[in-house]
CSV table of N, CA and C in Angstrom, one decimal:
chain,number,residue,atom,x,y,z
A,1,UNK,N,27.4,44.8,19.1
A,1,UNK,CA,27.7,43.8,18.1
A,1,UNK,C,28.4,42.7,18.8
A,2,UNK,N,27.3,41.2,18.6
A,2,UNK,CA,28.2,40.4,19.0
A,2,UNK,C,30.0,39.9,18.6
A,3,UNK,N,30.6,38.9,19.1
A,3,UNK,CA,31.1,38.7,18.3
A,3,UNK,C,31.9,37.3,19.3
A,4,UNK,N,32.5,36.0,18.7
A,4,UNK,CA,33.2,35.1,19.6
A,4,UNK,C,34.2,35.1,19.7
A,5,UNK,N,34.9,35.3,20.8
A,5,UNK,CA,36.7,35.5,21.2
A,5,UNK,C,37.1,34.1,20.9
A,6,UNK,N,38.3,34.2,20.6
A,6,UNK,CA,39.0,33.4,20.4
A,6,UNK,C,40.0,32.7,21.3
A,7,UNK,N,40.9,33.3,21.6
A,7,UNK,CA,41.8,33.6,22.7
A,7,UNK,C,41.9,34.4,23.5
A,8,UNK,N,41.3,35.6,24.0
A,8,UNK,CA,41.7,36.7,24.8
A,8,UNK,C,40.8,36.0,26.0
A,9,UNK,N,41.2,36.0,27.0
A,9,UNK,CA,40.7,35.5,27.8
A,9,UNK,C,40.4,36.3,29.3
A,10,UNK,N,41.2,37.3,29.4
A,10,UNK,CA,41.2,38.6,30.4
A,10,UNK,C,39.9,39.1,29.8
A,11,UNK,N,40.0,39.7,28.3
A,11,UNK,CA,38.7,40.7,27.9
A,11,UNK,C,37.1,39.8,28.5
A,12,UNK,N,36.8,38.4,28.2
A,12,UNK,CA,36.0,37.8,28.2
A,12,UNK,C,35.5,37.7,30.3
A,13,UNK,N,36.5,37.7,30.7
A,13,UNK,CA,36.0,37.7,32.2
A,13,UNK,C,35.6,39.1,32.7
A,14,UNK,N,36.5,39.6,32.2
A,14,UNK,CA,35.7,41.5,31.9
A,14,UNK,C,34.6,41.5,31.8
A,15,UNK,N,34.3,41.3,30.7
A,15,UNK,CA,32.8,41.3,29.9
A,15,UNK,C,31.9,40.5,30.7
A,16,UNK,N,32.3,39.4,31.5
A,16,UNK,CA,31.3,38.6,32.5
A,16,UNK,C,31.1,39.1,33.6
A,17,UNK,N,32.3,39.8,34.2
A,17,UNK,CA,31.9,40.5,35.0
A,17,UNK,C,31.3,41.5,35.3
A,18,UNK,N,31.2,42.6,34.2
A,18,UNK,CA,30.4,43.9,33.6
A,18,UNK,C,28.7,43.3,33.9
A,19,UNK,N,29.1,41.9,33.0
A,19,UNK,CA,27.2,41.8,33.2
A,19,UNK,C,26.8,41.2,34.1
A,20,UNK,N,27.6,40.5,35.0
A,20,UNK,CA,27.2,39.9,36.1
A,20,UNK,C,27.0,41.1,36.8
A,21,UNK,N,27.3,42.2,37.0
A,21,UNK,CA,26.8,43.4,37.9
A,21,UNK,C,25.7,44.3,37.0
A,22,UNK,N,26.0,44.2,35.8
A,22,UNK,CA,24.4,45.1,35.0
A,22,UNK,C,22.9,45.0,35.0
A,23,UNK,N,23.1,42.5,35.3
A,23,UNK,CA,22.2,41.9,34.5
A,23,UNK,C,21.7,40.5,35.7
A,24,UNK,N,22.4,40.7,36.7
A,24,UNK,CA,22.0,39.3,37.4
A,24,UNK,C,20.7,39.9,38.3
A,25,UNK,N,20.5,41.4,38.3
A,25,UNK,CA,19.2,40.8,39.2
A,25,UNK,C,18.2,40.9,38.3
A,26,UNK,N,18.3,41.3,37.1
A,26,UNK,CA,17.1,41.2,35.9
A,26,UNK,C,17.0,40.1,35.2
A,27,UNK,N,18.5,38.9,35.3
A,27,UNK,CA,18.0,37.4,34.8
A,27,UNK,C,17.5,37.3,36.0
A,28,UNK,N,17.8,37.2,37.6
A,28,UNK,CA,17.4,36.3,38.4
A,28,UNK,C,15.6,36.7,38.3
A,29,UNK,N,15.4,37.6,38.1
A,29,UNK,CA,13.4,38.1,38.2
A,29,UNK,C,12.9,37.7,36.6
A,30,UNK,N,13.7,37.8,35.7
A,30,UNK,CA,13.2,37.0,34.3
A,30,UNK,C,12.6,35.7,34.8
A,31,UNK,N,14.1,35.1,35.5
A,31,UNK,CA,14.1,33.5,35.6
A,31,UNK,C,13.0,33.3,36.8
A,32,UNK,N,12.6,34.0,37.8
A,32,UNK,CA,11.8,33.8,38.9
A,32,UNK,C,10.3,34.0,38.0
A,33,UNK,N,10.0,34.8,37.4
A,33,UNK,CA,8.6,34.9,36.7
A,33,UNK,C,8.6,33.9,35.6
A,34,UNK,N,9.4,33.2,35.1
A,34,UNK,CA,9.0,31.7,34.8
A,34,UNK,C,9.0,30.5,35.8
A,35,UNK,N,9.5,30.3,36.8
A,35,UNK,CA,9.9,29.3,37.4
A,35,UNK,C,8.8,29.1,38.9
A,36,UNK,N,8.7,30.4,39.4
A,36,UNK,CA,8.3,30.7,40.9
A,36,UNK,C,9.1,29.8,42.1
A,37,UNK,N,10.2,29.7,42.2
A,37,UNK,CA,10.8,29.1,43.5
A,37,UNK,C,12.2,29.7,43.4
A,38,UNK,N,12.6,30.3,44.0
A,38,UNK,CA,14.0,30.9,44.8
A,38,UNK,C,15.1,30.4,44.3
A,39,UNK,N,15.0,29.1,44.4
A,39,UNK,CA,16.3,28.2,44.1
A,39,UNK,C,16.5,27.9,42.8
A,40,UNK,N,15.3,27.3,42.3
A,40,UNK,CA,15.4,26.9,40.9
A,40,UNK,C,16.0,28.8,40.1
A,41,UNK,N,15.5,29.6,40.7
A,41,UNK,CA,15.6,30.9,39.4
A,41,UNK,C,17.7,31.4,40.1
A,42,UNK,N,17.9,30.5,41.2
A,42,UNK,CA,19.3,31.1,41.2
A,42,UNK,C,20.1,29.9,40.4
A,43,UNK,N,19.5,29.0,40.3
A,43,UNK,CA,20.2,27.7,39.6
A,43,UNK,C,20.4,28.1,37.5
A,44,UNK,N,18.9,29.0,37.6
A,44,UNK,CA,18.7,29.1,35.7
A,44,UNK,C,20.2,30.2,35.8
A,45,UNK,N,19.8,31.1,36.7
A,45,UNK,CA,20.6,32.3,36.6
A,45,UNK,C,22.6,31.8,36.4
A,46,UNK,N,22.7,30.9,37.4
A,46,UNK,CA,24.1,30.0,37.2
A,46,UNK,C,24.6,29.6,35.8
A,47,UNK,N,23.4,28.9,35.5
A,47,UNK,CA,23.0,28.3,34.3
A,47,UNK,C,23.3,28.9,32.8
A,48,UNK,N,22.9,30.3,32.7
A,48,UNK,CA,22.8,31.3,31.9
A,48,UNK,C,24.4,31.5,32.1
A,49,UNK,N,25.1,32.1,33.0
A,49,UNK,CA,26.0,32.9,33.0
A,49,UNK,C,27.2,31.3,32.7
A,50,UNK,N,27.0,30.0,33.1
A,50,UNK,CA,28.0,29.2,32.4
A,50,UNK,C,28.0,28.8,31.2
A,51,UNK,N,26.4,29.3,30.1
A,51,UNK,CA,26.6,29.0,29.3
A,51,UNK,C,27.0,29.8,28.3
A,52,UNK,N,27.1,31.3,29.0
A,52,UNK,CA,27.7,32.3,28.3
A,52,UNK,C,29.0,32.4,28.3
A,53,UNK,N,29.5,31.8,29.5
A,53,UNK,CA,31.1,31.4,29.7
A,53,UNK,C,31.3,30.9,28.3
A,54,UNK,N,30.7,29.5,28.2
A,54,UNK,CA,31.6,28.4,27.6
A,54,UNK,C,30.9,28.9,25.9
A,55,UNK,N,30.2,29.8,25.5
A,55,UNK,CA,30.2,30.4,24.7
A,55,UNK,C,31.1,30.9,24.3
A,56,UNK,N,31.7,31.9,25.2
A,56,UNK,CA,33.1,32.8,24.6
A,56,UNK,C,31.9,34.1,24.2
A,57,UNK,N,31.0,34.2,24.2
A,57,UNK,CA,30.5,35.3,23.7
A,57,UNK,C,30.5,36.7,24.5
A,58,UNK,N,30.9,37.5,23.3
A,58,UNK,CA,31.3,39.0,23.8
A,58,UNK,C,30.7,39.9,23.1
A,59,UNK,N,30.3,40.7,23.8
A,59,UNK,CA,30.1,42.2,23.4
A,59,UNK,C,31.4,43.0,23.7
A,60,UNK,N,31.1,44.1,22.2
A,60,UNK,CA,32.0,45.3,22.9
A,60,UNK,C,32.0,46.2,24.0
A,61,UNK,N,30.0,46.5,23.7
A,61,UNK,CA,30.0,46.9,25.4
A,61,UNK,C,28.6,46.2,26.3
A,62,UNK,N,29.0,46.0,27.4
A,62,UNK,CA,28.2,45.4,27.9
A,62,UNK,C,26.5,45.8,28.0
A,63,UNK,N,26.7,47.1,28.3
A,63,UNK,CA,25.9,47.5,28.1
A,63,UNK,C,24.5,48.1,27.4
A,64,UNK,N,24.8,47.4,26.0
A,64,UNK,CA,24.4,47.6,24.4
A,64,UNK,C,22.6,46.7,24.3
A,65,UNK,N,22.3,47.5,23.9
A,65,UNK,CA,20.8,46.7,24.0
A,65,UNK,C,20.9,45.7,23.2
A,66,UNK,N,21.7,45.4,22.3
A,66,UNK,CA,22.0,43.9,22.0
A,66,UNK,C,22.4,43.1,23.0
A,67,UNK,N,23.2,43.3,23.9
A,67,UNK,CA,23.8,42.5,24.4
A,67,UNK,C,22.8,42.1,25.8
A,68,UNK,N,22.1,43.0,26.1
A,68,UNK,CA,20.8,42.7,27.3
A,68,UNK,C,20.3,41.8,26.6
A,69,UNK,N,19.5,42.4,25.3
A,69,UNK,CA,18.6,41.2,24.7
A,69,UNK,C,19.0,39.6,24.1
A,70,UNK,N,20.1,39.7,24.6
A,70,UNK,CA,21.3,38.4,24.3
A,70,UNK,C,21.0,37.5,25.3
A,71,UNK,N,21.5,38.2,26.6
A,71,UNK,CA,21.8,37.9,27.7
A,71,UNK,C,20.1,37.7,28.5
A,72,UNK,N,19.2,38.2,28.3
A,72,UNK,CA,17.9,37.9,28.7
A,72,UNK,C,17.4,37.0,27.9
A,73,UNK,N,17.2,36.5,26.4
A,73,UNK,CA,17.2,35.5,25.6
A,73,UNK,C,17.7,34.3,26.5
A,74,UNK,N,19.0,34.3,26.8
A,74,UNK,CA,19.9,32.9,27.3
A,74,UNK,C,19.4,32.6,28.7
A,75,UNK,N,18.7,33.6,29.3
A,75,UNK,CA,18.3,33.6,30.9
A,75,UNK,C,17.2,32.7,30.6
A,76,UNK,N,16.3,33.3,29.6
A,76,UNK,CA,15.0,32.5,29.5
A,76,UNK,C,15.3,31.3,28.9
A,77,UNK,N,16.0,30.7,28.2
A,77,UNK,CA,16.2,29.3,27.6
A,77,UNK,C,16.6,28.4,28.9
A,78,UNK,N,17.2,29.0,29.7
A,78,UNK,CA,17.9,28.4,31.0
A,78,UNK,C,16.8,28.1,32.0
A,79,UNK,N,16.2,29.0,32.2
A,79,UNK,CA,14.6,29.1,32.9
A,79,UNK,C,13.9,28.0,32.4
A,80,UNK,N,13.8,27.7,31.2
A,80,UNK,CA,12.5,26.9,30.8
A,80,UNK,C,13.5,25.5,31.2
A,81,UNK,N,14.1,25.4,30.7
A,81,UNK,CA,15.0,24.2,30.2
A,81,UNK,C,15.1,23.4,31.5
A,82,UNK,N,15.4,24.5,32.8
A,82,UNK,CA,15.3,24.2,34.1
A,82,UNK,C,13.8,23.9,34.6
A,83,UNK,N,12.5,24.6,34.0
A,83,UNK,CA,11.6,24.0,34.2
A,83,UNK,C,11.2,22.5,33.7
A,84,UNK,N,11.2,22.4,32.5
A,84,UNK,CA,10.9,20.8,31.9
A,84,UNK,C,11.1,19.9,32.9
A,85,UNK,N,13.0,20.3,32.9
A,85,UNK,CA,13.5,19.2,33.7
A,85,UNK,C,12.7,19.0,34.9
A,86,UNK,N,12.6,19.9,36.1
A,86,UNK,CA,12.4,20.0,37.2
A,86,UNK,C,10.6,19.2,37.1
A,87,UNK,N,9.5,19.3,36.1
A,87,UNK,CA,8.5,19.2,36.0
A,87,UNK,C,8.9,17.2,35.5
A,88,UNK,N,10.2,16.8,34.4
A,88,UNK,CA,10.1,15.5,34.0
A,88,UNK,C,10.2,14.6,35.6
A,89,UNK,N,10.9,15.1,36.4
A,89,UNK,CA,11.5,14.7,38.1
A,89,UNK,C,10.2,14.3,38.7
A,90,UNK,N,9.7,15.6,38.4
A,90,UNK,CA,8.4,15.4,39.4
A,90,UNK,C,7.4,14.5,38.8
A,91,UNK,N,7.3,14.2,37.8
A,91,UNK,CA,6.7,13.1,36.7
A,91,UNK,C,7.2,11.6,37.4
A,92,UNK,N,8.1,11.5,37.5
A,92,UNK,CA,9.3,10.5,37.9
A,92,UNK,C,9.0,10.2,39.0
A,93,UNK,N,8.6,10.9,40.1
A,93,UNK,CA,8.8,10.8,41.0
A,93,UNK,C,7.2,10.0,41.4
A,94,UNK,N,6.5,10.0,40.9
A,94,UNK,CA,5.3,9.3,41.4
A,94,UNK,C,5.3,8.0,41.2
A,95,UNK,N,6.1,7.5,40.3
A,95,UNK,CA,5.7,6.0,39.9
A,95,UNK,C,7.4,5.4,41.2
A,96,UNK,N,8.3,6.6,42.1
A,96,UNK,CA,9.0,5.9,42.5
A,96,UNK,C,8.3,6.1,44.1
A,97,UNK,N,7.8,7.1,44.4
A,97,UNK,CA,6.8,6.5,45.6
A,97,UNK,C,5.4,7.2,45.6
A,98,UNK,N,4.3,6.6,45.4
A,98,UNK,CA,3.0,6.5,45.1
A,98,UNK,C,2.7,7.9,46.1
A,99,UNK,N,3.1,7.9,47.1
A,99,UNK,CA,2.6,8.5,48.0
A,99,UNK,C,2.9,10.0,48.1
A,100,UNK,N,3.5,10.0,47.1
A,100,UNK,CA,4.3,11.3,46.8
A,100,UNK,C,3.1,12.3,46.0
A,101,UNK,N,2.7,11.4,45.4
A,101,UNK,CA,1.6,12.3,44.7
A,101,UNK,C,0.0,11.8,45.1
A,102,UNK,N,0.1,12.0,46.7
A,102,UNK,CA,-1.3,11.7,47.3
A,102,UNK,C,-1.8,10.9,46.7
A,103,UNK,N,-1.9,9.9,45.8
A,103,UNK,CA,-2.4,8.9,45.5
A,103,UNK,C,-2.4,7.4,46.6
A,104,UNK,N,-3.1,6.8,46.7
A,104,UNK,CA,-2.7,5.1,47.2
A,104,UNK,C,-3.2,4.3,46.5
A,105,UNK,N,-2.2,3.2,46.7
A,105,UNK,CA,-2.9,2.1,45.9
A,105,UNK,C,-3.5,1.6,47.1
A,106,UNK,N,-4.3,0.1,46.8
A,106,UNK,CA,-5.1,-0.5,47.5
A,106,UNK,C,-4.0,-2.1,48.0
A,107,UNK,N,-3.0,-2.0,47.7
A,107,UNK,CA,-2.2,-3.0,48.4
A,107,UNK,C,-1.0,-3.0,48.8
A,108,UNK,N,-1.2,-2.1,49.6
A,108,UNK,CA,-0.3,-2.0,50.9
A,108,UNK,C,0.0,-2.9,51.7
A,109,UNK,N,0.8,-3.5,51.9
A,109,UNK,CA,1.3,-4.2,53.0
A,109,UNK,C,2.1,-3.8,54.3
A,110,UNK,N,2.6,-4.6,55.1
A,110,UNK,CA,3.7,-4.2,56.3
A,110,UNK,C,5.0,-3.8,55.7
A,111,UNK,N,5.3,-3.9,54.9
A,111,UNK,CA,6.7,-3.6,54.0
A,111,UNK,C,6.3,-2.3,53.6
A,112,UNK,N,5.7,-1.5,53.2
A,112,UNK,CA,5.6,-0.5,52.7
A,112,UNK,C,4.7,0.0,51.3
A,113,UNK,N,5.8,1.0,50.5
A,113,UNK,CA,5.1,1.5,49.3
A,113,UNK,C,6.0,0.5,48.3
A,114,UNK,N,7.3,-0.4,48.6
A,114,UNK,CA,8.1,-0.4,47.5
A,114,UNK,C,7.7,-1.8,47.0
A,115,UNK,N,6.6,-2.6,47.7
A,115,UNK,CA,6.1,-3.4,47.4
A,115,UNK,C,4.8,-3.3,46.3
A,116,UNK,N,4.1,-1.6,46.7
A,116,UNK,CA,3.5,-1.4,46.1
A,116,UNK,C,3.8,-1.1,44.4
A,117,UNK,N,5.2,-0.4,44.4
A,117,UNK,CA,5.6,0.0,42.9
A,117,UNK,C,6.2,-1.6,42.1
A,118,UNK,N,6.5,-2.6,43.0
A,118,UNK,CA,7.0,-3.7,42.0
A,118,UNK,C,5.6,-4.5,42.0
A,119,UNK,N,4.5,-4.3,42.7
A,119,UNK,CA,3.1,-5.4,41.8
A,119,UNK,C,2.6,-4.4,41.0
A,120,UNK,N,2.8,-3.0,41.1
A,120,UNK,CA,2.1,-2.4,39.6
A,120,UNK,C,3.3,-2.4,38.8
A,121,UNK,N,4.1,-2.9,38.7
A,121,UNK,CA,5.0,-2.9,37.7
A,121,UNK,C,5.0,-4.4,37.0
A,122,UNK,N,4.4,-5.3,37.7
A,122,UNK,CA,4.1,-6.3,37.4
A,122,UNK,C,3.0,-6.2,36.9
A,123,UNK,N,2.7,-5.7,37.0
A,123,UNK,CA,0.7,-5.3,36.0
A,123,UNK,C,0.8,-4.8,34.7
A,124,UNK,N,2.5,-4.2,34.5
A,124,UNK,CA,2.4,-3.6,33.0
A,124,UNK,C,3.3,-5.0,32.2
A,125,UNK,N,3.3,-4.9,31.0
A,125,UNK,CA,3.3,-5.6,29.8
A,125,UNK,C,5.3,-5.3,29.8
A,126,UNK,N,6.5,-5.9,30.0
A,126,UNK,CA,7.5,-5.5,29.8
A,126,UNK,C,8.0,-4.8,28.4
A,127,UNK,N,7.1,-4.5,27.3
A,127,UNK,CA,7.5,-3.4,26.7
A,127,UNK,C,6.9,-2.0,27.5
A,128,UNK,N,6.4,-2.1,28.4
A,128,UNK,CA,6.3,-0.1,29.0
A,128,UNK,C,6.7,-0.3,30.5
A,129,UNK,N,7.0,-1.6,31.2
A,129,UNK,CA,7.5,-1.6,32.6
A,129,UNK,C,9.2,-0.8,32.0
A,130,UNK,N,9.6,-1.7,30.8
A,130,UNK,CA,11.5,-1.7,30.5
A,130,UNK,C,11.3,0.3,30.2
A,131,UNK,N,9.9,0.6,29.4
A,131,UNK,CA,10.4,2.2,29.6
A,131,UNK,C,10.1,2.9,31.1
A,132,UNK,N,9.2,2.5,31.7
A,132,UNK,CA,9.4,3.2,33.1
A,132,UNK,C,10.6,2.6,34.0
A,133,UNK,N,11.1,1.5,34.0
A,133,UNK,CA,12.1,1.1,34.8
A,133,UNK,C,13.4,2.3,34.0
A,134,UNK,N,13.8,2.2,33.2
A,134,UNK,CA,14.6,2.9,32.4
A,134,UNK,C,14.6,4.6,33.0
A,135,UNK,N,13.3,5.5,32.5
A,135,UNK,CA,13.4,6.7,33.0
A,135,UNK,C,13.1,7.2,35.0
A,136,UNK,N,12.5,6.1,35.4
A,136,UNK,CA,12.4,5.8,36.6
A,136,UNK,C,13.2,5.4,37.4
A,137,UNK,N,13.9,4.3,37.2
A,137,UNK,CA,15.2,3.8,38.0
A,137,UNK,C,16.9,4.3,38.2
A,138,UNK,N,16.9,3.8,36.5
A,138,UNK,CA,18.0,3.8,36.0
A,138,UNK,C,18.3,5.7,36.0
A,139,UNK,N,16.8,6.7,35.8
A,139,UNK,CA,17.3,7.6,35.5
A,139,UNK,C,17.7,8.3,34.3
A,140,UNK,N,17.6,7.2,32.9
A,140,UNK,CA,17.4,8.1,32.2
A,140,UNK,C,17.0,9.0,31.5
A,141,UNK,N,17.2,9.3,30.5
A,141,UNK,CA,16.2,10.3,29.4
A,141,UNK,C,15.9,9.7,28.6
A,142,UNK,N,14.9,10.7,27.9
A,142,UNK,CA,14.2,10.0,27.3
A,142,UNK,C,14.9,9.6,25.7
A,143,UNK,N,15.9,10.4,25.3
A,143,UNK,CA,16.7,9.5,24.3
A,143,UNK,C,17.9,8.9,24.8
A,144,UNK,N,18.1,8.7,26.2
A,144,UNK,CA,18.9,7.6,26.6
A,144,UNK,C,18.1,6.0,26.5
A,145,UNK,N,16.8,6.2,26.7
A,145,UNK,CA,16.0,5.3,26.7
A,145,UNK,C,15.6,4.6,25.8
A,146,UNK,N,15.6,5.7,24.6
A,146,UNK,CA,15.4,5.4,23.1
A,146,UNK,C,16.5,4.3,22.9
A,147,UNK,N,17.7,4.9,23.1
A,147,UNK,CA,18.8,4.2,22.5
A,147,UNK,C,19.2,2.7,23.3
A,148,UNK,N,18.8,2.5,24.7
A,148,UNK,CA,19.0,1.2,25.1
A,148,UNK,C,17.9,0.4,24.4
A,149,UNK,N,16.8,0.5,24.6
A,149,UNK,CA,15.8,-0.4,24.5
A,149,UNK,C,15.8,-0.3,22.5
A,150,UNK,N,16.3,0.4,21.6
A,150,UNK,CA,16.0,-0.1,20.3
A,150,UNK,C,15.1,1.1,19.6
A,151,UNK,N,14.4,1.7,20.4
A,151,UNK,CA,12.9,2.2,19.7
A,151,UNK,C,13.1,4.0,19.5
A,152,UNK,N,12.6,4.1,19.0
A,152,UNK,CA,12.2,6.0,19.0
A,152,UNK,C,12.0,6.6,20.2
A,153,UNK,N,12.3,8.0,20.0
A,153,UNK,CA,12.0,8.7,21.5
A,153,UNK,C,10.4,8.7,21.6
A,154,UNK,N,9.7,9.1,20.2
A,154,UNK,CA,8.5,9.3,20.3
A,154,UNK,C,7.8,8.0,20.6
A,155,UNK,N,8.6,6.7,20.7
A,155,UNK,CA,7.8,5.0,21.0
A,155,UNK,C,8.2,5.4,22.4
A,156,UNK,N,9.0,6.3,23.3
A,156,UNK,CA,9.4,6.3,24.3
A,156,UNK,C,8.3,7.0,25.3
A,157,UNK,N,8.1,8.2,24.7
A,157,UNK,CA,7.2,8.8,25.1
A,157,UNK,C,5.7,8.6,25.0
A,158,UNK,N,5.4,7.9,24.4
A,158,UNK,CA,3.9,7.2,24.1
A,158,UNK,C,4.1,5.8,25.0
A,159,UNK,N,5.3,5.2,24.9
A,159,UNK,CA,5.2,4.1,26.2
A,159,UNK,C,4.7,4.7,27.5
A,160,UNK,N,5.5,5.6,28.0
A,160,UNK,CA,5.2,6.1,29.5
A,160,UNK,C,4.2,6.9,29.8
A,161,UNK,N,3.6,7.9,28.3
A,161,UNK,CA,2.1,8.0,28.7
A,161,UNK,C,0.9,7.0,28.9
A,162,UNK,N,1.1,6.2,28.4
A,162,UNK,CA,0.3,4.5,28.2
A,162,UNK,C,0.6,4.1,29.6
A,163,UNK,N,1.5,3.7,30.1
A,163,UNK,CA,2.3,2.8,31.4
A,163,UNK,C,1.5,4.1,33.0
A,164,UNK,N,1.4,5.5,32.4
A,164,UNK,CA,1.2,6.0,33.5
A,164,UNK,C,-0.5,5.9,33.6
A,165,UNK,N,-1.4,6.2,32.1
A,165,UNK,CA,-2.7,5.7,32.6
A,165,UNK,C,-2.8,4.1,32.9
A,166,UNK,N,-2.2,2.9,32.3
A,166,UNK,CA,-2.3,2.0,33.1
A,166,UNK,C,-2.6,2.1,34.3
A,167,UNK,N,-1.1,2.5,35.0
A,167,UNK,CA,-1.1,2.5,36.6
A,167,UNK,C,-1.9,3.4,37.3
A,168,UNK,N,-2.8,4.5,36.8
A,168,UNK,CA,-3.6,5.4,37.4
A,168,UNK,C,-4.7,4.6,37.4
A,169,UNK,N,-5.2,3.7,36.0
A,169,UNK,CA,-6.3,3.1,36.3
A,169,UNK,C,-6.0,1.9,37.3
A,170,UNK,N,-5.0,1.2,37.7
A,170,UNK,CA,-4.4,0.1,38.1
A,170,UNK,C,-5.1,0.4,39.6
A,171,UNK,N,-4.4,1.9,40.5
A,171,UNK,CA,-4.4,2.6,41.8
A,171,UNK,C,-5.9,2.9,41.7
A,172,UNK,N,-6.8,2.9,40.8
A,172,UNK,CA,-8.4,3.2,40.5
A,172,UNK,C,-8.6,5.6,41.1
A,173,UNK,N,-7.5,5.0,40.7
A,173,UNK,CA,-7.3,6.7,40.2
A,173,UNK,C,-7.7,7.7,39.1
């Protein structure tokens, strides 16, 4: 039976540490069979166990098939959550150097690629350059982006699918 402490704060490290020895190598292989890379499934695993911290959530005993199925539930939310992200990065990361995602464009100069990312950014329309400059540069999300520029997340998201076939057709990709 779950339940959320309040103040006891000895019992609750107890309890984390009960499942950190029951349950970390069954989140870290949950979180590896969504993720497949080493690092990212010790990062979900981190992930999981700080957000059960700052939960306060406790079982009476650790070992309660509720509390596995709790505790595997929050592994996998951490897992995906870490996937998205790691997948939005790698999204990001093409329009900040072309070459990253084996693509070229056709105007390369002696200066490099960074020449190449400000003339196709000059090719888009500054309502979808301001959303790719935003999640691209600046870094942020996609309702950070919403909220500088004025518009919806879903005008946000339709901008940068638009902006990225531009530039695919742009590179004749």
């Amino acid at each position: 039976m779950r339940r959320q402490l309040a103040q006891d704060g000895k019992a609750l490290t107890d309890f984390m540490e009960n499942c950190y020895r029951l349950y970390e190598q069954k989140m870290y292989q949950a979180a590896y069979r969504i993720l497949q890379d080493v690092g990212w499934a010790e990062d979900a695993v981190q992930d999981a166990f700080l957000k059960l911290m700052k939960g306060r959530v406790y079982f009476e005993d650790a070992g309660s098939e509720d509390c596995k199925k709790y505790i595997i539930t929050v592994i996998r939310h951490s897992a995906i959550d870490i996937y998205h992200k790691k997948k939005r990065e790698q999204e990001l990361l093409c329009f900040c150097d072309v070459s990253l995602c084996g693509e070229r464009a056709d105007i390369r100069d002696e200066r490099g690629g960074e020449a190449d990312v400000k003339e196709m950014m000059k090719a888009l329309s500054p309502r979808y350059s301001d959303v790719v400059y935003c999640l691209t540069v600046k870094k942020l999300s996609m309702r950070e982006t919403a909220g500088e520029l004025g518009i919806s997340e879903a005008n946000v998201r339709k901008r940068f699918e638009r902006a990225k076939k531009m530039l695919k057709r742009y590179m004749g990709a």
